[in-house]
Amino acid sequence: MAAAAGVSITTVSDALNGKGRLPDATRRHVREVADRLGYRPSAAARTLRTGKSGLIGLTVTTYGDEPFTFTEFAYFAEMARAATSAALARGYALVILPATSRHDVWSNVALDGTVVIDPSDQDPVVSELVRQGLPVVSDGRPAGSLPVTAWVDNDHEAAVLGILDHLADAGARRIGLLTGTSTDTYTHLSTTAYLRWCERVGQDPVYEAYPAHDPCAGAVAADRLLARPDRPDAVYGLFDPNGTDLLAAARRYGLRVPDDLLLVCCSESTVYANTEPPVTTLSLKPRRIGTAVVQLLIDAIEGVESDQPVEQVIPTELIVRTSSQRRPPRTTVSPPRTPEEG
Amino acid sequence: MAAAAGVSITTVSDALNGKGRLPDATRRHVREVADRLGYRPSAAARTLRTGKSGLIGLTVTTYGDEPFTFTEFAYFAEMARAATSAALARGYALVILPATSRHDVWSNVALDGTVVIDPSDQDPVVSELVRQGLPVVSDGRPAGSLPVTAWVDNDHEAAVLGILDHLADAGARRIGLLTGTSTDTYTHLSTTAYLRWCERVGQDPVYEAYPAHDPCAGAVAADRLLARPDRPDAVYGLFDPNGTDLLAAARRYGLRVPDDLLLVCCSESTVYANTEPPVTTLSLKPRRIGTAVVQLLIDAIEGVESDQPVEQVIPTELIVRTSSQRRPPRTTVSPPRTPEEG
């Protein structure tokens, strides 16, 4: 490149990087030669010089080899929006990566670090990034011995126990679960909490699991759950579309919500404020999570000593709507409550 | 690298890329040497081999040298979400770039092409990308002679004329405009349409312009507009926060909306369904735009002959709420409407 332009390597570098004190003609000449040669500066070379690329990754890897447009789900969309804002505010570009692609996108970008959402227990992407010495912050505490730099998560066990108690308080006697088949910690911890709760209260577990990244599979699983001979009288669905999945299945079986079936699902969608009836949802606060993961990642990249722990637990919020509030049956008389009980 | 590992260049390449038939020990050895040397494959080198990186950019460049967390604005957030989904669905990684950064992020990533939102008339980023031979698709038709590959936009003139007629129909006699100081086509075309309408109907223009990326400046400009001696009795605000900016300013001056002041703003925020009173908004349909720009960009990258024109106009939608519907004054009697007029 320098030889072709008949100048020194320093001059080429200065001309292409807009640095140094060069005559305009020289700068122009070098650029023209660079264009003619189709020269693009190597990302790796630049990164070696500055030490940092200013690029951070974000991806969902759990669903493996299938294309998965995760931003179609409200949780991921809100989380990615907050992560983008946090990255831009600190001058970083956020690269939202497909888990799989016919292009070798991971090798084509010199990332300073990566956020991985819901990694599965043997996540090969996380292992490879850590092997390369790159900081990895996980949305969702890592399963097994996955060696991440930091993680941000909710207390999923507490959230599920809170929902099950809420449904039992509303009169549910057999609570079912709609869960996933993947091995990320969200699915794992939520399911385990449900099974433990069932054991504690002496209820047989009633659940159906499906591949959560396939929206059609949710409707089929909801149908299966309500078709069972041991049909539940309340259901908690772990994934965003489960509220509408379950409402549709209930309609097919002639079940009224909340009279015959109590419903709660985990969702960030505002749709559930306006369904018939409105559905109680658990919010995982994805905006707070998206901001937190990027702050932790950039702190790790820049070696900033943070006051924040490298494990952050974000509180969840149960938004109670009609679907989980059973009207008292007309044939029984509730004893009057004393103020102490209220 | 090959010398340090004592193997051929092909072996290094195969080992690091997981290709070829190599003994596990050789693969492991090469990887260890690579780690020791801090070797990362060059993005540029890989891109030269495959021709494509699988990475596409998205950025807002208009606001120049100041950090601008554009995803804090509902329009950009929704547009970016749709763009991300469209990119992931076609196996591309979307790089959301800050307009400015202390890292040289543009040079650290080998983009196959870029989406630029609202480029200004002399946009240096667009010019540089086009100079490098990269496809550039613009959200917002390019001003002047900016040489983009394709653009997607609304018909802003028609949208503004529709709003002004809507306000005049509701009884407005002096319509004001809250506009921006930047030179992107959205701001330019909307302002020009307003000035032409004023000329046509014989109204003196009443407008205030402010730097739209600064949220505080909107509140100040709204205040200035309502403090004028020639105070308007209706205002259209071009930017997302202008509805609340104007509601707050109206309150300070004791003006009732819609009785004393009719309001419309351009916004994608659902906030305006629940303000007091609810505010009429123009939606530019950012999801449709975000999807369209990415489809056009990837079509251009892959050389796909598209049935779609390289200029796409997306229809806008006026969502009419209380703020732009004036109750008929009690002292006058409206003539009864015939069915033909309704």
Short mmCIF file of C-alpha atoms in Angstrom, two decimals, chain B:
data_model
loop_
_atom_site.label_atom_id
_atom_site.label_comp_id
_atom_site.label_asym_id
_atom_site.label_seq_id
_atom_site.Cartn_x
_atom_site.Cartn_y
_atom_site.Cartn_z
CA MET B 1 1.87 -17.41 13.59
CA ALA B 2 2.52 -20.49 11.40
CA ALA B 3 6.26 -20.19 12.13
CA ALA B 4 5.68 -19.94 15.86
CA ALA B 5 3.51 -23.06 15.79
CA GLY B 6 5.88 -24.88 13.48
CA VAL B 7 3.13 -25.78 11.01
CA SER B 8 1.94 -24.61 7.57
CA ILE B 9 -0.28 -21.58 7.01
CA THR B 10 -3.05 -23.90 5.77
CA THR B 11 -2.85 -25.88 9.01
CA VAL B 12 -3.13 -22.69 11.07
CA SER B 13 -6.12 -21.59 9.04
CA ASP B 14 -7.82 -24.99 9.25
CA ALA B 15 -7.13 -25.31 12.97
CA LEU B 16 -8.48 -21.87 13.85
CA ASN B 17 -11.48 -22.16 11.56
CA GLY B 18 -12.42 -25.68 12.61
CA LYS B 19 -11.94 -26.97 9.08
CA GLY B 20 -9.92 -29.74 7.41
CA ARG B 21 -8.90 -33.12 8.83
CA LEU B 22 -6.37 -32.39 11.56
CA PRO B 23 -5.38 -34.46 14.59
CA ASP B 24 -6.95 -33.00 17.74
CA ALA B 25 -3.48 -32.48 19.24
CA THR B 26 -2.42 -30.30 16.27
CA ARG B 27 -5.60 -28.26 16.45
CA ARG B 28 -5.08 -27.78 20.21
CA HIS B 29 -1.42 -26.85 19.72
CA VAL B 30 -2.23 -24.20 17.09
CA ARG B 31 -4.95 -22.74 19.30
CA GLU B 32 -2.56 -22.55 22.26
CA VAL B 33 0.06 -20.75 20.19
CA ALA B 34 -2.62 -18.42 18.83
CA ASP B 35 -3.72 -17.61 22.38
CA ARG B 36 -0.12 -17.04 23.51
CA LEU B 37 0.46 -14.62 20.63
CA GLY B 38 -2.85 -12.88 21.21
CA TYR B 39 -3.70 -13.74 17.63
CA ARG B 40 -7.11 -12.81 16.32
CA PRO B 41 -7.98 -13.44 12.69
CA SER B 42 -8.24 -10.18 10.76
CA ALA B 43 -11.78 -9.17 9.93
CA ALA B 44 -10.58 -7.61 6.71
CA ALA B 45 -8.74 -10.79 5.67
CA ARG B 46 -11.76 -12.96 6.29
CA THR B 47 -14.01 -10.53 4.47
CA LEU B 48 -11.71 -10.54 1.46
CA ARG B 49 -11.99 -14.33 1.37
CA THR B 50 -15.78 -14.60 1.68
CA GLY B 51 -16.62 -11.27 0.09
CA LYS B 52 -19.20 -10.49 2.79
CA SER B 53 -18.98 -9.94 6.52
CA GLY B 54 -22.66 -10.47 7.37
CA LEU B 55 -22.63 -7.18 9.30
CA ILE B 56 -24.81 -4.19 8.54
CA GLY B 57 -24.78 -0.82 10.28
CA LEU B 58 -27.53 1.43 11.61
CA THR B 59 -26.94 4.96 12.81
CA VAL B 60 -28.28 8.48 13.23
CA THR B 61 -25.64 10.91 12.04
CA THR B 62 -27.49 14.23 11.81
CA TYR B 63 -26.72 15.42 15.29
CA GLY B 64 -23.05 15.30 14.59
CA ASP B 65 -20.40 15.59 17.20
CA GLU B 66 -22.56 15.33 20.28
CA PRO B 67 -23.37 12.01 21.90
CA PHE B 68 -27.00 11.27 21.07
CA THR B 69 -28.73 8.29 22.66
CA PHE B 70 -31.26 8.10 19.88
CA THR B 71 -32.98 4.93 21.07
CA GLU B 72 -34.41 6.98 23.94
CA PHE B 73 -36.85 8.35 21.35
CA ALA B 74 -39.81 6.09 20.56
CA TYR B 75 -39.47 6.48 16.78
CA PHE B 76 -35.83 5.37 16.67
CA ALA B 77 -36.43 2.58 19.20
CA GLU B 78 -39.28 1.05 17.18
CA MET B 79 -37.46 1.51 13.91
CA ALA B 80 -34.29 -0.11 15.33
CA ARG B 81 -36.29 -3.00 16.74
CA ALA B 82 -37.88 -3.75 13.36
CA ALA B 83 -34.50 -3.37 11.64
CA THR B 84 -32.91 -5.80 14.12
CA SER B 85 -35.63 -8.38 13.52
CA ALA B 86 -35.34 -8.04 9.75
CA ALA B 87 -31.53 -8.41 9.92
CA LEU B 88 -31.63 -11.44 12.23
CA ALA B 89 -34.27 -13.11 10.07
CA ARG B 90 -31.86 -12.94 7.13
CA GLY B 91 -28.84 -14.03 9.17
CA TYR B 92 -27.16 -10.62 9.42
CA ALA B 93 -25.81 -8.97 12.56
CA LEU B 94 -26.99 -5.40 13.05
CA VAL B 95 -24.39 -2.96 14.36
CA ILE B 96 -26.01 0.05 16.02
CA LEU B 97 -23.32 2.72 15.81
CA PRO B 98 -22.92 5.93 17.78
CA ALA B 99 -22.52 8.94 15.47
CA THR B 100 -19.41 9.82 17.42
CA SER B 101 -17.16 7.90 19.79
CA ARG B 102 -13.68 8.05 21.26
CA HIS B 103 -13.26 4.60 19.69
CA ASP B 104 -12.87 4.43 15.93
CA VAL B 105 -15.84 2.08 15.69
CA TRP B 106 -16.46 2.64 11.98
CA SER B 107 -13.01 1.32 11.11
CA ASN B 108 -13.19 -1.61 13.49
CA VAL B 109 -16.00 -3.37 11.71
CA ALA B 110 -16.19 -4.50 8.09
CA LEU B 111 -19.76 -3.53 7.28
CA ASP B 112 -21.45 -4.87 4.13
CA GLY B 113 -23.66 -1.79 4.10
CA THR B 114 -25.32 0.74 6.35
CA VAL B 115 -28.71 2.23 7.14
CA VAL B 116 -28.53 5.93 7.94
CA ILE B 117 -31.50 7.56 9.66
CA ASP B 118 -32.37 11.19 8.79
CA PRO B 119 -29.09 12.14 7.09
CA SER B 120 -28.45 15.86 6.89
CA ASP B 121 -27.83 17.49 3.51
CA GLN B 122 -24.02 17.33 3.63
CA ASP B 123 -23.81 14.14 5.69
CA PRO B 124 -20.08 13.24 5.84
CA VAL B 125 -20.75 9.68 7.04
CA VAL B 126 -22.97 8.90 4.05
CA SER B 127 -20.47 10.47 1.64
CA GLU B 128 -17.60 8.44 3.11
CA LEU B 129 -19.53 5.15 3.00
CA VAL B 130 -20.58 5.71 -0.61
CA ARG B 131 -16.96 6.65 -1.44
CA GLN B 132 -15.93 3.24 -0.07
CA GLY B 133 -18.40 1.59 -2.44
CA LEU B 134 -20.73 0.38 0.33
CA PRO B 135 -24.51 0.32 -0.15
CA VAL B 136 -26.26 2.97 1.96
CA VAL B 137 -30.00 2.96 2.52
CA SER B 138 -31.46 6.09 4.03
CA ASP B 139 -34.45 6.34 6.36
CA GLY B 140 -35.61 9.70 5.08
CA ARG B 141 -35.20 10.73 1.46
CA PRO B 142 -31.74 12.23 0.97
CA ALA B 143 -31.43 15.98 0.80
CA GLY B 144 -29.50 17.62 -2.02
CA SER B 145 -27.34 15.24 -4.00
CA LEU B 146 -26.55 12.72 -1.27
CA PRO B 147 -25.92 9.55 -3.32
CA VAL B 148 -27.74 6.74 -1.48
CA THR B 149 -28.51 3.27 -2.85
CA ALA B 150 -32.16 3.41 -1.79
CA TRP B 151 -34.40 5.30 0.57
CA VAL B 152 -37.60 4.76 2.51
CA ASP B 153 -39.68 7.67 3.72
CA ASN B 154 -43.16 8.98 4.35
CA ASP B 155 -44.83 11.70 2.32
CA HIS B 156 -44.13 14.39 4.91
CA GLU B 157 -45.66 17.21 2.90
CA ALA B 158 -48.97 15.39 2.55
CA ALA B 159 -48.91 14.46 6.24
CA VAL B 160 -48.37 18.07 7.38
CA LEU B 161 -51.02 19.44 5.02
CA GLY B 162 -53.47 16.83 6.35
CA ILE B 163 -52.79 17.90 9.94
CA LEU B 164 -53.13 21.63 9.16
CA ASP B 165 -56.45 21.01 7.40
CA HIS B 166 -57.59 18.85 10.34
CA LEU B 167 -56.78 21.68 12.78
CA ALA B 168 -58.43 24.31 10.56
CA ASP B 169 -61.54 22.11 10.36
CA ALA B 170 -61.57 21.99 14.18
CA GLY B 171 -61.71 25.79 14.22
CA ALA B 172 -58.05 26.87 14.38
CA ARG B 173 -57.42 30.34 12.94
CA ARG B 174 -53.70 30.72 13.67
CA ILE B 175 -51.72 27.47 13.59
CA GLY B 176 -48.21 27.43 15.01
CA LEU B 177 -45.36 24.99 14.38
CA LEU B 178 -42.71 23.62 16.69
CA THR B 179 -39.84 22.57 14.41
CA GLY B 180 -36.14 21.69 14.41
CA THR B 181 -32.94 23.48 13.44
CA SER B 182 -31.30 20.51 11.69
CA THR B 183 -31.10 20.04 7.92
CA ASP B 184 -32.49 16.53 7.52
CA THR B 185 -35.35 16.17 5.04
CA TYR B 186 -37.99 15.34 7.65
CA THR B 187 -37.54 18.70 9.32
CA HIS B 188 -37.01 20.54 6.04
CA LEU B 189 -39.99 19.11 4.12
CA SER B 190 -42.36 19.42 7.08
CA THR B 191 -41.41 23.07 7.67
CA THR B 192 -41.65 23.94 3.98
CA ALA B 193 -45.09 22.33 3.76
CA TYR B 194 -46.20 24.44 6.74
CA LEU B 195 -44.87 27.69 5.22
CA ARG B 196 -46.56 26.96 1.88
CA TRP B 197 -49.86 26.19 3.59
CA CYS B 198 -49.63 29.48 5.51
CA GLU B 199 -49.03 31.34 2.27
CA ARG B 200 -51.95 29.60 0.57
CA VAL B 201 -54.48 30.33 3.32
CA GLY B 202 -53.07 33.79 4.05
CA GLN B 203 -51.88 33.13 7.61
CA ASP B 204 -48.66 34.63 9.00
CA PRO B 205 -46.33 31.77 9.98
CA VAL B 206 -45.84 31.37 13.76
CA TYR B 207 -43.07 28.93 14.55
CA GLU B 208 -40.15 28.21 16.84
CA ALA B 209 -37.18 26.01 15.90
CA TYR B 210 -34.88 24.15 18.32
CA PRO B 211 -32.18 21.43 18.23
CA ALA B 212 -34.44 18.37 18.28
CA HIS B 213 -31.97 15.96 19.86
CA ASP B 214 -31.97 18.02 23.07
CA PRO B 215 -35.15 17.12 25.00
CA CYS B 216 -34.89 20.17 27.29
CA ALA B 217 -34.80 22.52 24.32
CA GLY B 218 -38.29 21.37 23.27
CA ALA B 219 -39.88 22.55 26.51
CA VAL B 220 -38.19 25.96 26.18
CA ALA B 221 -39.27 26.34 22.54
CA ALA B 222 -42.88 25.36 23.42
CA ASP B 223 -42.86 28.00 26.12
CA ARG B 224 -41.46 30.60 23.70
CA LEU B 225 -44.16 29.77 21.13
CA LEU B 226 -47.02 30.24 23.59
CA ALA B 227 -45.46 33.43 25.06
CA ARG B 228 -45.53 35.23 21.71
CA PRO B 229 -47.86 38.23 21.25
CA ASP B 230 -49.19 36.49 18.11
CA ARG B 231 -49.91 33.35 20.11
CA PRO B 232 -51.28 30.49 17.99
CA ASP B 233 -54.62 28.83 18.85
CA ALA B 234 -53.34 25.47 17.54
CA VAL B 235 -49.86 23.94 17.34
CA TYR B 236 -48.31 21.05 15.47
CA GLY B 237 -45.07 19.77 17.04
CA LEU B 238 -42.72 17.81 14.78
CA PHE B 239 -40.99 15.78 17.50
CA ASP B 240 -41.98 13.07 19.93
CA PRO B 241 -41.83 14.99 23.25
CA ASN B 242 -43.61 18.07 21.84
CA GLY B 243 -47.04 16.91 23.04
CA THR B 244 -46.00 16.96 26.68
CA ASP B 245 -43.82 20.06 26.06
CA LEU B 246 -46.88 21.92 24.78
CA LEU B 247 -49.28 20.58 27.42
CA ALA B 248 -46.91 21.83 30.13
CA ALA B 249 -46.47 25.24 28.47
CA ALA B 250 -50.26 25.57 28.01
CA ARG B 251 -50.74 24.92 31.71
CA ARG B 252 -48.23 27.65 32.61
CA TYR B 253 -50.16 30.17 30.51
CA GLY B 254 -53.56 29.02 31.80
CA LEU B 255 -54.61 27.73 28.37
CA ARG B 256 -57.10 24.84 28.23
CA VAL B 257 -56.53 22.08 25.65
CA PRO B 258 -58.47 21.75 23.37
CA ASP B 259 -60.72 24.74 24.25
CA ASP B 260 -58.05 27.45 24.01
CA LEU B 261 -55.33 25.53 22.20
CA LEU B 262 -55.53 22.61 19.76
CA LEU B 263 -52.56 20.23 19.75
CA VAL B 264 -51.09 17.58 17.46
CA CYS B 265 -47.60 16.11 17.60
CA CYS B 266 -45.66 13.53 15.63
CA SER B 267 -45.00 10.65 17.99
CA GLU B 268 -44.92 6.88 18.28
CA SER B 269 -45.34 6.97 22.04
CA THR B 270 -48.40 5.36 23.62
CA VAL B 271 -48.09 7.97 26.39
CA TYR B 272 -50.37 10.32 24.47
CA ALA B 273 -53.39 8.00 24.80
CA ASN B 274 -53.33 8.70 28.54
CA THR B 275 -52.27 12.34 28.90
CA GLU B 276 -54.78 14.90 30.19
CA PRO B 277 -56.24 15.41 27.65
CA PRO B 278 -55.14 12.64 25.25
CA VAL B 279 -53.08 14.14 22.40
CA THR B 280 -53.65 13.57 18.68
CA THR B 281 -50.53 12.07 17.11
CA LEU B 282 -49.13 11.42 13.67
CA SER B 283 -47.47 8.00 13.37
CA LEU B 284 -44.76 7.60 10.75
CA LYS B 285 -44.98 3.78 11.02
CA PRO B 286 -41.35 3.21 12.07
CA ARG B 287 -41.72 -0.58 12.20
CA ARG B 288 -42.63 -0.72 8.53
CA ILE B 289 -39.77 1.67 7.77
CA GLY B 290 -37.22 -0.33 9.82
CA THR B 291 -38.17 -3.54 8.04
CA ALA B 292 -38.13 -1.91 4.60
CA VAL B 293 -34.71 -0.26 4.93
CA VAL B 294 -33.04 -3.51 6.00
CA GLN B 295 -34.70 -5.52 3.24
CA LEU B 296 -33.57 -2.98 0.64
CA LEU B 297 -30.05 -2.90 2.08
CA ILE B 298 -29.61 -6.69 2.15
CA ASP B 299 -31.12 -6.93 -1.35
CA ALA B 300 -28.49 -4.42 -2.53
CA ILE B 301 -25.67 -6.28 -0.71
CA GLU B 302 -26.67 -9.63 -2.15
CA GLY B 303 -27.41 -8.18 -5.57
CA VAL B 304 -30.97 -9.49 -5.40
CA GLU B 305 -33.16 -8.04 -8.12
CA SER B 306 -36.08 -6.70 -6.16
CA ASP B 307 -39.62 -6.09 -7.30
CA GLN B 308 -39.62 -3.20 -4.82
CA PRO B 309 -38.62 0.23 -6.04
CA VAL B 310 -35.46 1.67 -4.52
CA GLU B 311 -37.64 4.54 -3.33
CA GLN B 312 -40.37 3.43 -0.97
CA VAL B 313 -43.03 5.70 0.52
CA ILE B 314 -44.76 4.38 3.64
CA PRO B 315 -48.20 5.83 4.51
CA THR B 316 -48.56 7.79 7.77
CA GLU B 317 -51.50 7.54 10.19
CA LEU B 318 -53.20 10.36 12.10
CA ILE B 319 -54.52 9.09 15.42
CA VAL B 320 -57.17 11.66 16.39
CA ARG B 321 -57.68 12.21 20.12
CA THR B 322 -59.26 14.91 22.31
CA SER B 323 -56.49 17.52 21.94
CA SER B 324 -57.43 18.41 18.37
CA GLN B 325 -61.23 18.20 18.58
CA ARG B 326 -62.71 21.49 19.69
CA ARG B 327 -66.14 21.40 21.25
CA PRO B 328 -68.46 23.79 19.40
CA PRO B 329 -68.73 27.10 21.32
CA ARG B 330 -71.96 27.27 23.31
CA THR B 331 -72.91 30.78 22.14
CA THR B 332 -73.16 29.89 18.47
CA VAL B 333 -75.56 27.50 16.81
CA SER B 334 -74.17 25.14 14.18
CA PRO B 335 -76.41 24.51 11.20
CA PRO B 336 -77.61 20.89 11.12
CA ARG B 337 -75.45 18.70 8.89
CA THR B 338 -77.01 16.80 6.04
CA PRO B 339 -75.96 13.17 5.57
CA GLU B 340 -74.09 14.18 2.39
CA GLU B 341 -71.77 16.42 4.41
CA GLY B 342 -71.07 13.81 7.13
#
